[in-house]
mmCIF file of C-alpha atoms (C1' of nucleotides) in Angstrom:
data_model
loop_
_atom_site.group_PDB
_atom_site.id
_atom_site.type_symbol
_atom_site.label_atom_id
_atom_site.label_comp_id
_atom_site.label_asym_id
_atom_site.label_seq_id
_atom_site.Cartn_x
_atom_site.Cartn_y
_atom_site.Cartn_z
ATOM 1 C CA MET A 1 2.623 -20.973 25.898
ATOM 2 C CA SER A 2 0.911 -21.772 22.683
ATOM 3 C CA PRO A 3 0.358 -24.852 20.729
ATOM 4 C CA CYS A 4 2.841 -25.974 18.183
ATOM 5 C CA PRO A 5 3.558 -24.138 15.172
ATOM 6 C CA PRO A 6 2.700 -26.046 11.913
ATOM 7 C CA ARG A 7 5.763 -27.325 9.923
ATOM 8 C CA VAL A 8 5.991 -27.687 6.319
ATOM 9 C CA LYS A 9 7.039 -30.849 4.784
ATOM 10 C CA ASN A 10 10.363 -29.423 3.501
ATOM 11 C CA GLY A 11 11.127 -29.168 7.112
ATOM 12 C CA ASN A 12 10.927 -25.337 7.447
ATOM 13 C CA THR A 13 8.583 -24.049 10.105
ATOM 14 C CA PHE A 14 5.903 -21.500 9.306
ATOM 15 C CA PHE A 15 6.519 -19.998 12.742
ATOM 16 C CA PRO A 16 9.587 -19.964 14.444
ATOM 17 C CA ASN A 17 10.815 -23.224 15.536
ATOM 18 C CA LEU A 18 11.288 -23.172 19.254
ATOM 19 C CA MET A 19 10.331 -26.826 20.001
ATOM 20 C CA GLY A 20 12.484 -28.463 22.213
ATOM 21 C CA ASP A 21 14.247 -25.232 23.311
ATOM 22 C CA GLN A 22 12.975 -24.575 26.962
ATOM 23 C CA SER A 23 15.438 -21.611 27.414
ATOM 24 C CA VAL A 24 13.475 -19.552 24.976
ATOM 25 C CA GLN A 25 10.172 -20.519 26.132
ATOM 26 C CA GLY A 26 10.152 -17.195 28.516
ATOM 27 C CA ASP A 27 11.013 -15.119 25.470
ATOM 28 C CA MET A 28 8.134 -17.184 23.432
ATOM 29 C CA ASP A 29 5.458 -16.277 26.406
ATOM 30 C CA LEU A 30 6.693 -12.790 26.227
ATOM 31 C CA ALA A 31 6.210 -12.629 22.449
ATOM 32 C CA TRP A 32 2.675 -14.130 22.725
ATOM 33 C CA GLN A 33 1.746 -11.529 25.291
ATOM 34 C CA GLU A 34 2.912 -8.972 22.805
ATOM 35 C CA ILE A 35 0.927 -10.262 20.191
ATOM 36 C CA LEU A 36 -2.177 -10.758 22.154
ATOM 37 C CA SER A 37 -1.801 -7.160 23.423
ATOM 38 C CA ILE A 38 -2.528 -5.974 19.948
ATOM 39 C CA THR A 39 -5.632 -3.934 20.322
ATOM 40 C CA GLU A 40 -7.227 -5.393 17.215
ATOM 41 C CA LEU A 41 -7.006 -8.910 18.575
ATOM 42 C CA GLN A 42 -9.092 -7.889 21.669
ATOM 43 C CA GLY A 43 -12.015 -7.670 19.343
ATOM 44 C CA MET A 44 -11.379 -11.542 18.446
ATOM 45 C CA ASP A 45 -12.202 -12.504 21.879
ATOM 46 C CA VAL A 46 -8.722 -14.238 21.939
ATOM 47 C CA GLN A 47 -8.009 -15.347 25.311
ATOM 48 C CA THR A 48 -4.870 -13.577 26.632
ATOM 49 C CA ASP A 49 -4.357 -16.286 28.912
ATOM 50 C CA PRO A 50 -1.522 -18.303 27.929
ATOM 51 C CA VAL A 51 -3.588 -21.461 28.130
ATOM 52 C CA TYR A 52 -5.646 -21.864 25.051
ATOM 53 C CA ASP A 53 -8.756 -23.558 25.446
ATOM 54 C CA THR A 54 -9.974 -24.485 22.052
ATOM 55 C CA SER A 55 -13.009 -26.370 23.353
ATOM 56 C CA GLY A 56 -15.061 -23.637 21.953
ATOM 57 C CA TYR A 57 -13.983 -24.215 18.564
ATOM 58 C CA GLY A 58 -16.011 -26.739 16.510
ATOM 59 C CA PRO A 59 -18.148 -29.671 17.785
ATOM 60 C CA GLN A 60 -16.572 -32.141 20.054
ATOM 61 C CA THR A 61 -13.331 -30.761 19.681
ATOM 62 C CA PRO A 62 -11.038 -33.210 21.625
ATOM 63 C CA ASN A 63 -8.204 -31.112 23.288
ATOM 64 C CA ILE A 64 -4.565 -32.068 22.795
ATOM 65 C CA SER A 65 -2.343 -32.194 25.343
ATOM 66 C CA PHE A 66 0.929 -30.208 24.880
ATOM 67 C CA SER A 67 3.907 -29.550 26.830
ATOM 68 C CA GLY A 68 4.871 -25.994 25.738
ATOM 69 C CA TYR A 69 6.221 -26.105 22.343
ATOM 70 C CA GLY A 70 8.517 -29.063 22.705
ATOM 71 C CA ILE A 71 5.888 -31.521 22.621
ATOM 72 C CA CYS A 72 4.868 -30.904 19.095
ATOM 73 C CA HIS A 73 6.770 -32.673 16.627
ATOM 74 C CA PHE A 74 6.116 -32.572 12.816
ATOM 75 C CA PRO A 75 8.247 -35.128 10.948
ATOM 76 C CA ASP A 76 7.212 -34.656 7.272
ATOM 77 C CA GLY A 77 4.709 -32.026 8.289
ATOM 78 C CA ILE A 78 2.668 -34.546 10.390
ATOM 79 C CA VAL A 79 1.510 -34.013 13.895
ATOM 80 C CA THR A 80 2.555 -36.726 15.882
ATOM 81 C CA SER A 81 2.583 -35.167 19.332
ATOM 82 C CA VAL A 82 -1.100 -35.975 20.197
ATOM 83 C CA SER A 83 -1.489 -38.225 23.115
ATOM 84 C CA HIS A 84 -4.750 -40.169 22.480
ATOM 85 C CA SER A 85 -4.219 -41.621 26.044
ATOM 86 C CA GLN A 86 -4.740 -38.031 27.380
ATOM 87 C CA ASN A 87 -7.965 -36.292 28.403
ATOM 88 C CA TYR A 88 -8.986 -34.461 25.119
ATOM 89 C CA ASP A 89 -11.031 -31.980 27.567
ATOM 90 C CA ARG A 90 -7.854 -30.690 28.815
ATOM 91 C CA PRO A 91 -6.236 -27.252 27.606
ATOM 92 C CA TYR A 92 -3.340 -27.380 25.113
ATOM 93 C CA MET A 93 -0.811 -26.892 27.837
ATOM 94 C CA ASP A 94 -0.228 -29.352 30.399
ATOM 95 C CA THR A 95 2.672 -30.623 32.453
ATOM 96 C CA VAL A 96 3.556 -33.568 30.113
ATOM 97 C CA THR A 97 7.088 -32.870 29.094
ATOM 98 C CA MET A 98 8.762 -33.781 25.768
ATOM 99 C CA GLU A 99 10.952 -36.153 27.398
ATOM 100 C CA GLN A 100 8.131 -38.005 28.868
ATOM 101 C CA GLN A 101 6.671 -38.020 25.444
ATOM 102 C CA HIS A 102 10.041 -39.241 24.083
ATOM 103 C CA LEU A 103 9.782 -37.041 21.408
ATOM 104 C CA PRO A 104 12.899 -35.647 19.903
ATOM 105 C CA SER A 105 13.379 -31.939 19.931
ATOM 106 C CA LEU A 106 13.687 -29.843 16.550
ATOM 107 C CA PRO A 107 16.742 -27.848 16.230
ATOM 108 C CA LEU A 108 16.077 -24.185 16.892
ATOM 109 C CA ASP A 109 16.219 -22.359 13.765
ATOM 110 C CA PRO A 110 18.407 -19.379 14.408
ATOM 111 C CA THR A 111 16.798 -17.259 11.933
ATOM 112 C CA PHE A 112 13.767 -17.043 14.165
ATOM 113 C CA GLY A 113 13.558 -15.406 17.319
ATOM 114 C CA PRO A 114 10.583 -15.171 19.747
ATOM 115 C CA THR A 115 9.939 -11.812 18.263
ATOM 116 C CA ALA A 116 9.325 -13.256 14.636
ATOM 117 C CA TYR A 117 5.920 -13.817 16.059
ATOM 118 C CA THR A 118 5.486 -10.082 16.539
ATOM 119 C CA GLY A 119 7.564 -9.124 13.442
ATOM 120 C CA MET A 120 4.610 -8.333 11.541
ATOM 121 C CA LEU A 121 6.029 -10.358 8.759
ATOM 122 C CA ILE A 122 5.452 -14.089 8.140
ATOM 123 C CA SER A 123 8.660 -16.138 8.105
ATOM 124 C CA SER A 124 10.454 -16.278 4.975
ATOM 125 C CA SER A 125 10.477 -19.873 5.242
ATOM 126 C CA LEU A 126 7.359 -19.585 3.724
ATOM 127 C CA THR A 127 8.953 -18.634 0.589
ATOM 128 C CA GLN A 128 9.909 -22.218 0.211
ATOM 129 C CA VAL A 129 6.625 -23.745 0.308
ATOM 130 C CA ASP A 130 4.954 -24.882 -3.082
ATOM 131 C CA ALA A 131 3.407 -21.737 -4.523
ATOM 132 C CA ASN A 132 2.059 -23.631 -7.375
ATOM 133 C CA ALA A 133 -0.612 -25.344 -5.398
ATOM 134 C CA HIS A 134 -3.900 -25.280 -7.081
ATOM 135 C CA TYR A 135 -7.078 -23.848 -5.466
ATOM 136 C CA PRO A 136 -9.104 -25.241 -4.541
ATOM 137 C CA PRO A 137 -6.788 -27.984 -4.026
ATOM 138 C CA LYS A 138 -7.571 -31.462 -5.653
ATOM 139 C CA ASN A 139 -7.501 -34.805 -4.454
ATOM 140 C CA VAL A 140 -7.517 -33.759 -0.604
ATOM 141 C CA PRO A 141 -9.688 -35.283 1.737
ATOM 142 C CA VAL A 142 -12.579 -33.150 2.934
ATOM 143 C CA GLY A 143 -13.889 -32.563 6.145
ATOM 144 C CA GLY A 144 -13.194 -33.776 9.747
ATOM 145 C CA LEU A 145 -10.545 -31.254 10.396
ATOM 146 C CA PHE A 146 -12.649 -29.192 13.019
ATOM 147 C CA ASN A 147 -13.700 -32.623 14.565
ATOM 148 C CA THR A 148 -10.300 -33.707 15.169
ATOM 149 C CA PRO A 149 -7.572 -32.914 17.607
ATOM 150 C CA ALA A 150 -5.815 -30.910 14.751
ATOM 151 C CA MET A 151 -8.926 -28.546 14.605
ATOM 152 C CA GLY A 152 -8.223 -27.056 17.884
ATOM 153 C CA MET A 153 -4.403 -26.707 16.867
ATOM 154 C CA ALA A 154 -5.484 -25.297 13.328
ATOM 155 C CA MET A 155 -7.731 -22.784 15.041
ATOM 156 C CA THR A 156 -4.870 -21.675 17.287
ATOM 157 C CA TYR A 157 -2.604 -21.733 14.309
ATOM 158 C CA VAL A 158 -5.036 -19.420 12.436
ATOM 159 C CA GLN A 159 -5.388 -17.144 15.328
ATOM 160 C CA ARG A 160 -1.479 -17.057 15.489
ATOM 161 C CA LEU A 161 -1.496 -16.275 11.899
ATOM 162 C CA ASN A 162 -3.969 -13.875 12.217
ATOM 163 C CA GLN A 163 -2.331 -12.203 14.901
ATOM 164 C CA VAL A 164 0.990 -11.985 13.053
ATOM 165 C CA CYS A 165 -0.855 -10.696 9.823
ATOM 166 C CA LYS A 166 -3.028 -8.442 12.006
ATOM 167 C CA GLY A 167 0.200 -6.840 13.323
ATOM 168 C CA GLN A 168 1.026 -5.941 9.456
ATOM 169 C CA ASP A 169 -1.622 -3.239 9.773
ATOM 170 C CA ASP A 170 1.575 -1.493 11.071
ATOM 171 C CA ILE A 171 4.180 -2.439 8.648
ATOM 172 C CA GLU A 172 1.933 -2.084 5.613
ATOM 173 C CA SER A 173 1.153 1.469 6.231
ATOM 174 C CA ASP A 174 -2.393 0.831 5.665
ATOM 175 C CA SER A 175 -4.300 3.869 6.082
ATOM 176 C CA GLY A 176 -5.867 2.636 9.107
ATOM 177 C CA LEU A 177 -8.650 4.764 7.935
ATOM 178 C CA SER A 178 -11.140 4.583 10.612
ATOM 179 C CA LEU A 179 -14.222 4.338 7.966
ATOM 180 C CA ASN A 180 -12.436 1.326 6.754
ATOM 181 C CA PHE A 181 -12.772 -0.319 10.160
ATOM 182 C CA SER A 182 -16.214 0.989 10.618
ATOM 183 C CA ASP A 183 -17.607 -0.596 7.372
ATOM 184 C CA GLY A 184 -19.198 -4.119 7.521
ATOM 185 C CA GLU A 185 -16.822 -6.014 5.237
ATOM 186 C CA SER A 186 -13.777 -4.817 7.042
ATOM 187 C CA THR A 187 -14.530 -6.101 10.299
ATOM 188 C CA GLU A 188 -14.243 -10.006 9.673
ATOM 189 C CA LEU A 189 -11.183 -10.333 11.654
ATOM 190 C CA ASP A 190 -11.350 -7.215 13.822
ATOM 191 C CA HIS A 191 -14.595 -7.446 15.632
ATOM 192 C CA MET A 192 -15.656 -10.886 14.949
ATOM 193 C CA GLU A 193 -17.993 -12.554 17.496
ATOM 194 C CA PRO A 194 -16.435 -15.859 18.626
ATOM 195 C CA GLN A 195 -18.928 -17.852 17.148
ATOM 196 C CA ARG A 196 -18.948 -16.118 13.876
ATOM 197 C CA LEU A 197 -14.982 -16.235 14.154
ATOM 198 C CA GLN A 198 -15.354 -19.681 14.487
ATOM 199 C CA SER A 199 -17.593 -19.936 11.327
ATOM 200 C CA GLU A 200 -15.267 -17.774 9.396
ATOM 201 C CA TYR A 201 -12.387 -19.559 10.200
ATOM 202 C CA LEU A 202 -13.997 -22.993 9.479
ATOM 203 C CA ASP A 203 -14.110 -21.559 5.939
ATOM 204 C CA MET A 204 -10.719 -20.065 6.276
ATOM 205 C CA ILE A 205 -9.147 -23.285 6.805
ATOM 206 C CA PRO A 206 -9.124 -25.496 3.588
ATOM 207 C CA PRO A 207 -10.707 -28.945 4.511
ATOM 208 C CA LEU A 208 -7.446 -30.233 3.844
ATOM 209 C CA ALA A 209 -6.518 -32.153 6.858
ATOM 210 C CA TYR A 210 -5.462 -35.620 6.198
ATOM 211 C CA GLN A 211 -4.706 -38.396 8.408
ATOM 212 C CA ASP A 212 -0.936 -39.067 8.980
ATOM 213 C CA GLN A 213 0.930 -42.289 8.513
ATOM 214 C CA TYR A 214 -0.494 -43.453 11.772
ATOM 215 C CA GLY A 215 -4.039 -42.808 10.433
ATOM 216 C CA LEU A 216 -4.861 -40.829 13.369
ATOM 217 C CA MET A 217 -3.364 -37.415 13.331
ATOM 218 C CA PRO A 218 -4.772 -34.840 11.060
ATOM 219 C CA THR A 219 -2.716 -31.644 10.858
ATOM 220 C CA VAL A 220 -2.502 -28.252 9.551
ATOM 221 C CA SER A 221 -2.119 -29.040 5.708
ATOM 222 C CA GLN A 222 0.535 -27.986 3.417
ATOM 223 C CA PRO A 223 -2.076 -26.667 1.055
ATOM 224 C CA PHE A 224 -3.385 -24.542 3.661
ATOM 225 C CA ILE A 225 0.012 -23.028 4.248
ATOM 226 C CA ASN A 226 0.301 -22.778 0.625
ATOM 227 C CA HIS A 227 -3.062 -21.001 0.557
ATOM 228 C CA ILE A 228 -2.040 -18.435 2.928
ATOM 229 C CA SER A 229 1.265 -17.973 0.942
ATOM 230 C CA GLU A 230 -0.605 -17.503 -2.220
ATOM 231 C CA MET A 231 -3.048 -14.950 -0.777
ATOM 232 C CA CYS A 232 -0.183 -12.948 0.535
ATOM 233 C CA SER A 233 2.401 -11.251 -1.487
ATOM 234 C CA TYR A 234 6.108 -10.932 -1.057
ATOM 235 C CA ASP A 235 7.729 -7.586 -0.288
ATOM 236 C CA THR A 236 10.051 -6.171 -2.590
ATOM 237 C CA SER A 237 13.027 -5.981 -0.479
ATOM 238 C CA GLN A 238 15.687 -8.354 -0.335
ATOM 239 C CA THR A 239 14.182 -10.067 2.755
ATOM 240 C CA GLN A 240 11.491 -11.770 0.684
ATOM 241 C CA GLU A 241 9.159 -11.831 3.492
ATOM 242 C CA LEU A 242 5.732 -12.619 3.202
ATOM 243 C CA VAL A 243 3.667 -9.588 3.783
ATOM 244 C CA CYS A 244 -0.192 -9.942 4.178
ATOM 245 C CA SER A 245 -2.103 -6.842 3.086
ATOM 246 C CA ARG A 246 -5.278 -6.041 4.926
ATOM 247 C CA ASP A 247 -7.253 -7.251 1.817
ATOM 248 C CA GLU A 248 -5.032 -10.375 1.537
ATOM 249 C CA ARG A 249 -6.287 -11.223 5.094
ATOM 250 C CA ARG A 250 -9.778 -10.543 4.420
ATOM 251 C CA ALA A 251 -9.596 -12.690 1.413
ATOM 252 C CA ALA A 252 -7.979 -15.616 3.426
ATOM 253 C CA ALA A 253 -10.546 -15.108 5.943
ATOM 254 C CA MET A 254 -13.258 -15.371 3.514
ATOM 255 C CA ASN A 255 -11.510 -18.284 1.915
ATOM 256 C CA ILE A 256 -11.385 -16.714 -1.376
ATOM 257 C CA PRO A 257 -10.007 -19.311 -3.607
ATOM 258 C CA PHE A 258 -7.643 -17.182 -5.701
ATOM 259 C CA PRO A 259 -4.929 -14.808 -4.809
ATOM 260 C CA THR A 260 -5.643 -11.006 -4.449
ATOM 261 C CA GLU A 261 -3.022 -10.358 -7.031
ATOM 262 C CA ARG A 262 -5.310 -11.718 -9.784
ATOM 263 C CA ILE A 263 -8.335 -10.285 -8.283
ATOM 264 C CA VAL A 264 -6.587 -6.813 -8.972
ATOM 265 C CA ASN A 265 -4.477 -7.484 -12.114
ATOM 266 C CA LEU A 266 -6.666 -9.738 -14.237
ATOM 267 C CA PRO A 267 -8.316 -7.919 -17.312
ATOM 268 C CA VAL A 268 -12.042 -7.660 -16.570
ATOM 269 C CA GLU A 269 -12.901 -10.245 -19.069
ATOM 270 C CA ASP A 270 -10.452 -12.847 -17.410
ATOM 271 C CA PHE A 271 -11.659 -11.701 -14.217
ATOM 272 C CA ASN A 272 -15.305 -12.542 -14.868
ATOM 273 C CA GLU A 273 -14.318 -15.666 -16.194
ATOM 274 C CA LEU A 274 -12.323 -16.538 -13.149
ATOM 275 C CA LEU A 275 -15.386 -15.578 -11.050
ATOM 276 C CA SER A 276 -17.527 -17.913 -12.946
ATOM 277 C CA ARG A 277 -15.390 -20.825 -12.305
ATOM 278 C CA PHE A 278 -16.160 -20.349 -8.657
ATOM 279 C CA THR A 279 -19.221 -20.434 -6.866
ATOM 280 C CA LEU A 280 -19.004 -17.561 -4.431
ATOM 281 C CA THR A 281 -21.365 -16.457 -1.705
ATOM 282 C CA GLU A 282 -22.500 -12.753 -1.937
ATOM 283 C CA PRO A 283 -20.322 -11.593 0.695
ATOM 284 C CA GLN A 284 -17.268 -13.275 -0.945
ATOM 285 C CA LEU A 285 -18.342 -11.725 -4.256
ATOM 286 C CA ALA A 286 -18.762 -8.299 -2.657
ATOM 287 C CA LEU A 287 -15.480 -8.688 -1.091
ATOM 288 C CA VAL A 288 -13.593 -9.666 -4.186
ATOM 289 C CA LYS A 289 -15.282 -6.704 -6.030
ATOM 290 C CA ASP A 290 -14.003 -4.314 -3.142
ATOM 291 C CA ILE A 291 -10.816 -6.001 -3.392
ATOM 292 C CA ARG A 292 -10.490 -5.330 -7.059
ATOM 293 C CA ARG A 293 -11.891 -1.616 -6.818
ATOM 294 C CA ARG A 294 -9.439 -0.914 -3.756
ATOM 295 C CA GLY A 295 -6.548 -2.513 -5.794
ATOM 296 C CA LYS A 296 -7.163 -0.553 -8.823
ATOM 297 C CA ASN A 297 -7.716 2.569 -6.859
ATOM 298 C CA LYS A 298 -4.624 2.067 -4.996
ATOM 299 C CA VAL A 299 -2.605 1.669 -8.364
ATOM 300 C CA ALA A 300 -4.433 4.819 -9.824
ATOM 301 C CA ALA A 301 -3.491 6.858 -6.674
ATOM 302 C CA GLN A 302 -0.074 5.853 -6.949
ATOM 303 C CA ASN A 303 0.117 6.780 -10.667
ATOM 304 C CA CYS A 304 -1.817 10.151 -9.894
ATOM 305 C CA ARG A 305 0.933 10.887 -7.349
ATOM 306 C CA LYS A 306 3.543 10.179 -9.634
ATOM 307 C CA ARG A 307 2.103 12.247 -12.402
ATOM 308 C CA LYS A 308 1.576 14.941 -10.060
ATOM 309 C CA MET A 309 5.233 14.905 -8.822
ATOM 310 C CA GLU A 310 6.318 14.635 -12.540
ATOM 311 C CA THR A 311 4.093 17.626 -13.446
ATOM 312 C CA ILE A 312 5.678 19.743 -10.355
ATOM 313 C CA ALA A 313 9.054 18.706 -11.575
ATOM 314 C CA ILE A 314 8.249 19.870 -15.046
ATOM 315 C CA LEU A 315 6.598 23.069 -13.817
ATOM 316 C CA GLU A 316 9.489 23.765 -11.696
ATOM 317 C CA LYS A 317 11.969 23.372 -14.679
ATOM 318 C CA GLU A 318 9.767 25.591 -16.633
ATOM 319 C CA ILE A 319 9.784 28.208 -14.114
ATOM 320 C CA TRP A 320 13.595 27.977 -14.035
ATOM 321 C CA GLN A 321 13.752 28.169 -17.737
ATOM 322 C CA LEU A 322 11.335 31.171 -17.699
ATOM 323 C CA ARG A 323 13.395 33.028 -15.062
ATOM 324 C CA THR A 324 16.572 32.447 -17.112
ATOM 325 C CA GLU A 325 14.655 33.669 -20.303
ATOM 326 C CA ARG A 326 13.378 36.801 -18.472
ATOM 327 C CA GLU A 327 16.748 37.516 -17.209
ATOM 328 C CA GLY A 328 18.319 37.084 -20.797
ATOM 329 C CA LEU A 329 15.627 39.437 -21.990
ATOM 330 C CA ARG A 330 16.196 41.938 -19.373
ATOM 331 C CA ARG A 331 19.754 42.350 -20.379
ATOM 332 C CA GLU A 332 18.914 42.496 -24.044
ATOM 333 C CA GLN A 333 16.376 45.434 -23.305
ATOM 334 C CA GLU A 334 19.087 47.174 -21.269
ATOM 335 C CA GLU A 335 21.637 46.750 -24.096
ATOM 336 C CA VAL A 336 19.115 47.732 -26.841
ATOM 337 C CA GLY A 337 18.189 50.874 -24.814
ATOM 338 C CA ARG A 338 21.853 51.834 -24.342
ATOM 339 C CA ILE A 339 22.503 51.375 -28.311
ATOM 340 C CA MET A 340 19.297 53.528 -28.853
ATOM 341 C CA GLY A 341 20.611 56.261 -26.597
ATOM 342 C CA ASP A 342 24.055 56.481 -28.325
ATOM 343 C CA LEU A 343 22.472 56.421 -31.688
ATOM 344 C CA LYS A 344 20.029 59.253 -30.536
ATOM 345 C CA LYS A 345 23.048 61.103 -29.141
ATOM 346 C CA ASN A 346 25.045 60.724 -32.491
ATOM 347 C CA LEU A 347 22.050 61.742 -34.571
ATOM 348 C CA GLU A 348 21.663 64.909 -32.643
ATOM 349 C CA LEU A 349 25.402 65.790 -33.147
ATOM 350 C CA LEU A 350 25.129 64.926 -36.801
ATOM 351 C CA GLU A 351 22.256 66.995 -37.177
ATOM 352 C CA GLN A 352 23.809 70.001 -35.690
ATOM 353 C CA GLN A 353 26.770 69.458 -37.887
ATOM 354 C CA VAL A 354 24.682 69.404 -40.979
ATOM 355 C CA VAL A 355 22.438 72.360 -40.271
ATOM 356 C CA SER A 356 25.458 74.621 -39.375
ATOM 357 C CA VAL A 357 26.963 74.225 -42.708
ATOM 358 C CA LEU A 358 23.515 75.001 -44.715
ATOM 359 C CA GLN A 359 22.787 78.410 -46.136
ATOM 360 C CA ASP A 360 19.480 79.804 -47.327
ATOM 361 C CA GLN A 361 19.033 81.140 -50.758
ATOM 362 C CA GLU A 362 20.495 84.194 -49.792
ATOM 363 C CA ASP A 363 23.571 82.566 -48.644
ATOM 364 C CA HIS A 364 22.684 83.371 -45.151
ATOM 365 C CA PRO A 365 23.660 80.719 -42.375
ATOM 366 C CA CYS A 366 20.498 78.954 -41.131
ATOM 367 C CA PRO A 367 20.017 79.275 -37.607
ATOM 368 C CA VAL A 368 20.107 75.815 -36.043
ATOM 369 C CA ASP A 369 17.315 76.529 -33.649
ATOM 370 C CA ASP A 370 15.116 77.758 -36.497
ATOM 371 C CA PHE A 371 15.555 74.814 -39.070
ATOM 372 C CA LEU A 372 15.278 71.048 -38.960
ATOM 373 C CA LEU A 373 16.661 68.618 -41.532
ATOM 374 C CA LYS A 374 13.851 66.973 -43.406
ATOM 375 C CA GLN A 375 13.939 64.270 -45.966
ATOM 376 C CA ALA A 376 11.514 64.365 -48.717
ATOM 377 C CA TYR A 377 10.259 61.044 -49.955
ATOM 378 C CA GLU A 378 13.140 59.559 -52.158
ATOM 379 C CA SER A 379 14.862 62.832 -51.844
ATOM 380 C CA ASN A 380 18.029 64.213 -50.117
ATOM 381 C CA LEU A 381 17.706 66.062 -46.838
ATOM 382 C CA PHE A 382 17.013 69.563 -46.960
ATOM 383 C CA PRO A 383 16.699 72.441 -44.187
ATOM 384 C CA ALA A 384 13.237 73.172 -43.253
ATOM 385 C CA PRO A 385 12.269 76.317 -41.360
ATOM 386 C CA LEU A 386 10.681 75.410 -37.960
ATOM 387 C CA SER A 387 6.947 76.469 -37.833
ATOM 388 C CA LYS A 388 5.888 78.401 -34.811
ATOM 389 C CA GLU A 389 3.760 75.450 -33.642
ATOM 390 C CA THR A 390 6.946 73.317 -34.208
ATOM 391 C CA ARG A 391 9.346 75.577 -32.302
ATOM 392 C CA ALA A 392 6.727 75.873 -29.271
ATOM 393 C "C1'" DA B 1 3.628 17.489 20.587
ATOM 394 C "C1'" DG B 2 3.288 19.132 16.288
ATOM 395 C "C1'" DG B 3 4.723 19.164 11.351
ATOM 396 C "C1'" DC B 4 5.658 16.711 7.294
ATOM 397 C "C1'" DG B 5 5.705 13.307 3.625
ATOM 398 C "C1'" DG B 6 3.896 8.830 2.135
ATOM 399 C "C1'" DT B 7 0.228 5.899 1.625
ATOM 400 C "C1'" DG B 8 -4.426 3.668 1.530
ATOM 401 C "C1'" DT B 9 -9.142 4.481 1.054
ATOM 402 C "C1'" DC B 10 -13.478 6.733 -0.400
ATOM 403 C "C1'" DA B 11 -16.265 9.790 -3.098
ATOM 404 C "C1'" DT B 12 -17.048 11.772 -7.306
ATOM 405 C "C1'" DG B 13 -17.052 12.656 -12.072
ATOM 406 C "C1'" DA B 14 -15.604 11.647 -16.734
ATOM 407 C "C1'" DA B 15 -14.495 8.457 -20.371
ATOM 408 C "C1'" DC C 18 -25.301 0.266 -16.945
ATOM 409 C "C1'" DG C 19 -21.165 -1.507 -15.319
ATOM 410 C "C1'" DT C 20 -16.109 -0.799 -15.117
ATOM 411 C "C1'" DT C 21 -12.020 1.755 -15.223
ATOM 412 C "C1'" DC C 22 -9.445 5.883 -14.316
ATOM 413 C "C1'" DA C 23 -8.350 10.310 -12.390
ATOM 414 C "C1'" DT C 24 -8.219 13.157 -8.618
ATOM 415 C "C1'" DG C 25 -9.347 16.014 -4.267
ATOM 416 C "C1'" DA C 26 -10.053 15.027 0.341
ATOM 417 C "C1'" DC C 27 -9.205 12.461 4.599
ATOM 418 C "C1'" DA C 28 -7.097 9.367 8.027
ATOM 419 C "C1'" DC C 29 -3.422 7.191 9.577
ATOM 420 C "C1'" DC C 30 1.573 6.189 10.189
ATOM 421 C "C1'" DG C 31 6.256 6.902 10.734
ATOM 422 C "C1'" DC C 32 9.942 10.088 10.965
#
DNA sequence: AGGCGGTGTCATGAA
DNA sequence: CGTTCATGACACCGC
């Protein structure tokens, strides 16, 4: 069981819309069990009990009574399911049914199943939220969220968001470098103590809760959802699902007021100018710089590997060309050697023929073995007697 | 279960 | 001196 997923104003649910469909609650519970079984979450001190007691979050947090998922209803993104007559000290789950609350059920979105919670990706419905929201948002009432019934909901919502995002360690193929999880800045979400977790999430949730049309019901705000959608990126596949990288989650958790994409990709001057427009704490500044460094290095590593592969391909092609050239040269060498052999043979035959018809000054024939054809400088050939040394 | 390729991250040096 | 880039090394993940 869990509290209600927030619903964006355009009618899309951030999380699977299972409200009002009691038949899927079993699957939902199972999905939550899966989420809560994620090892990293154990460091968050998130209760694995299906009953979420949010009393630990925020001062004087009035609890909200919910009945499974069906009790939450979000017309135009407004939470209307809070029963003020109920005891706020009670945990989220109670026995009041949706019917008892006279709340209409929302249609089950067939695109979402219970496993969407563990699907490591935030629902694609987020792609439809206003991605042009400005941060920090303007003209939004500040404060009060965590002193309201919605605070508990928001906290649980953030837990769920975090749980979903945490699972993305799997899909984003993060290195999971143990070093990374042992360093200070990487543990915001992983090993956060409950009190610190609360504090961090107080920061993480923009103070954007607003009163609904009844003036009573604060809710998880559209800008907050926009904030998450801005901090995260969309994968490049056709699914257009929202993918939270680790740094994006860190940035969200630390309430960094601009998307990681800008942190990484802005030129240094624009980046510094961006930083100057916000008052960031030292940890925030350190995180932003780390995100920028990691982002740059990630791109550099990708380029480096790409170049390495291209270099390997070029060298392999060069090897093939050199082998081909070597084979050609070897054949050419064989051909030249064969021609040289023929020429030498022909020359010897010719020499014997020439010498055999030569006579000395006394008209005696010149013994072939005793003479050698010689050619004086710019002169004709003449038979020269072999010296003893030459003959030997 | 171990190998392998892909990827993110860190450390380090050079520009 | 701070930033960026390139690259080797390492750890992790999925196949």
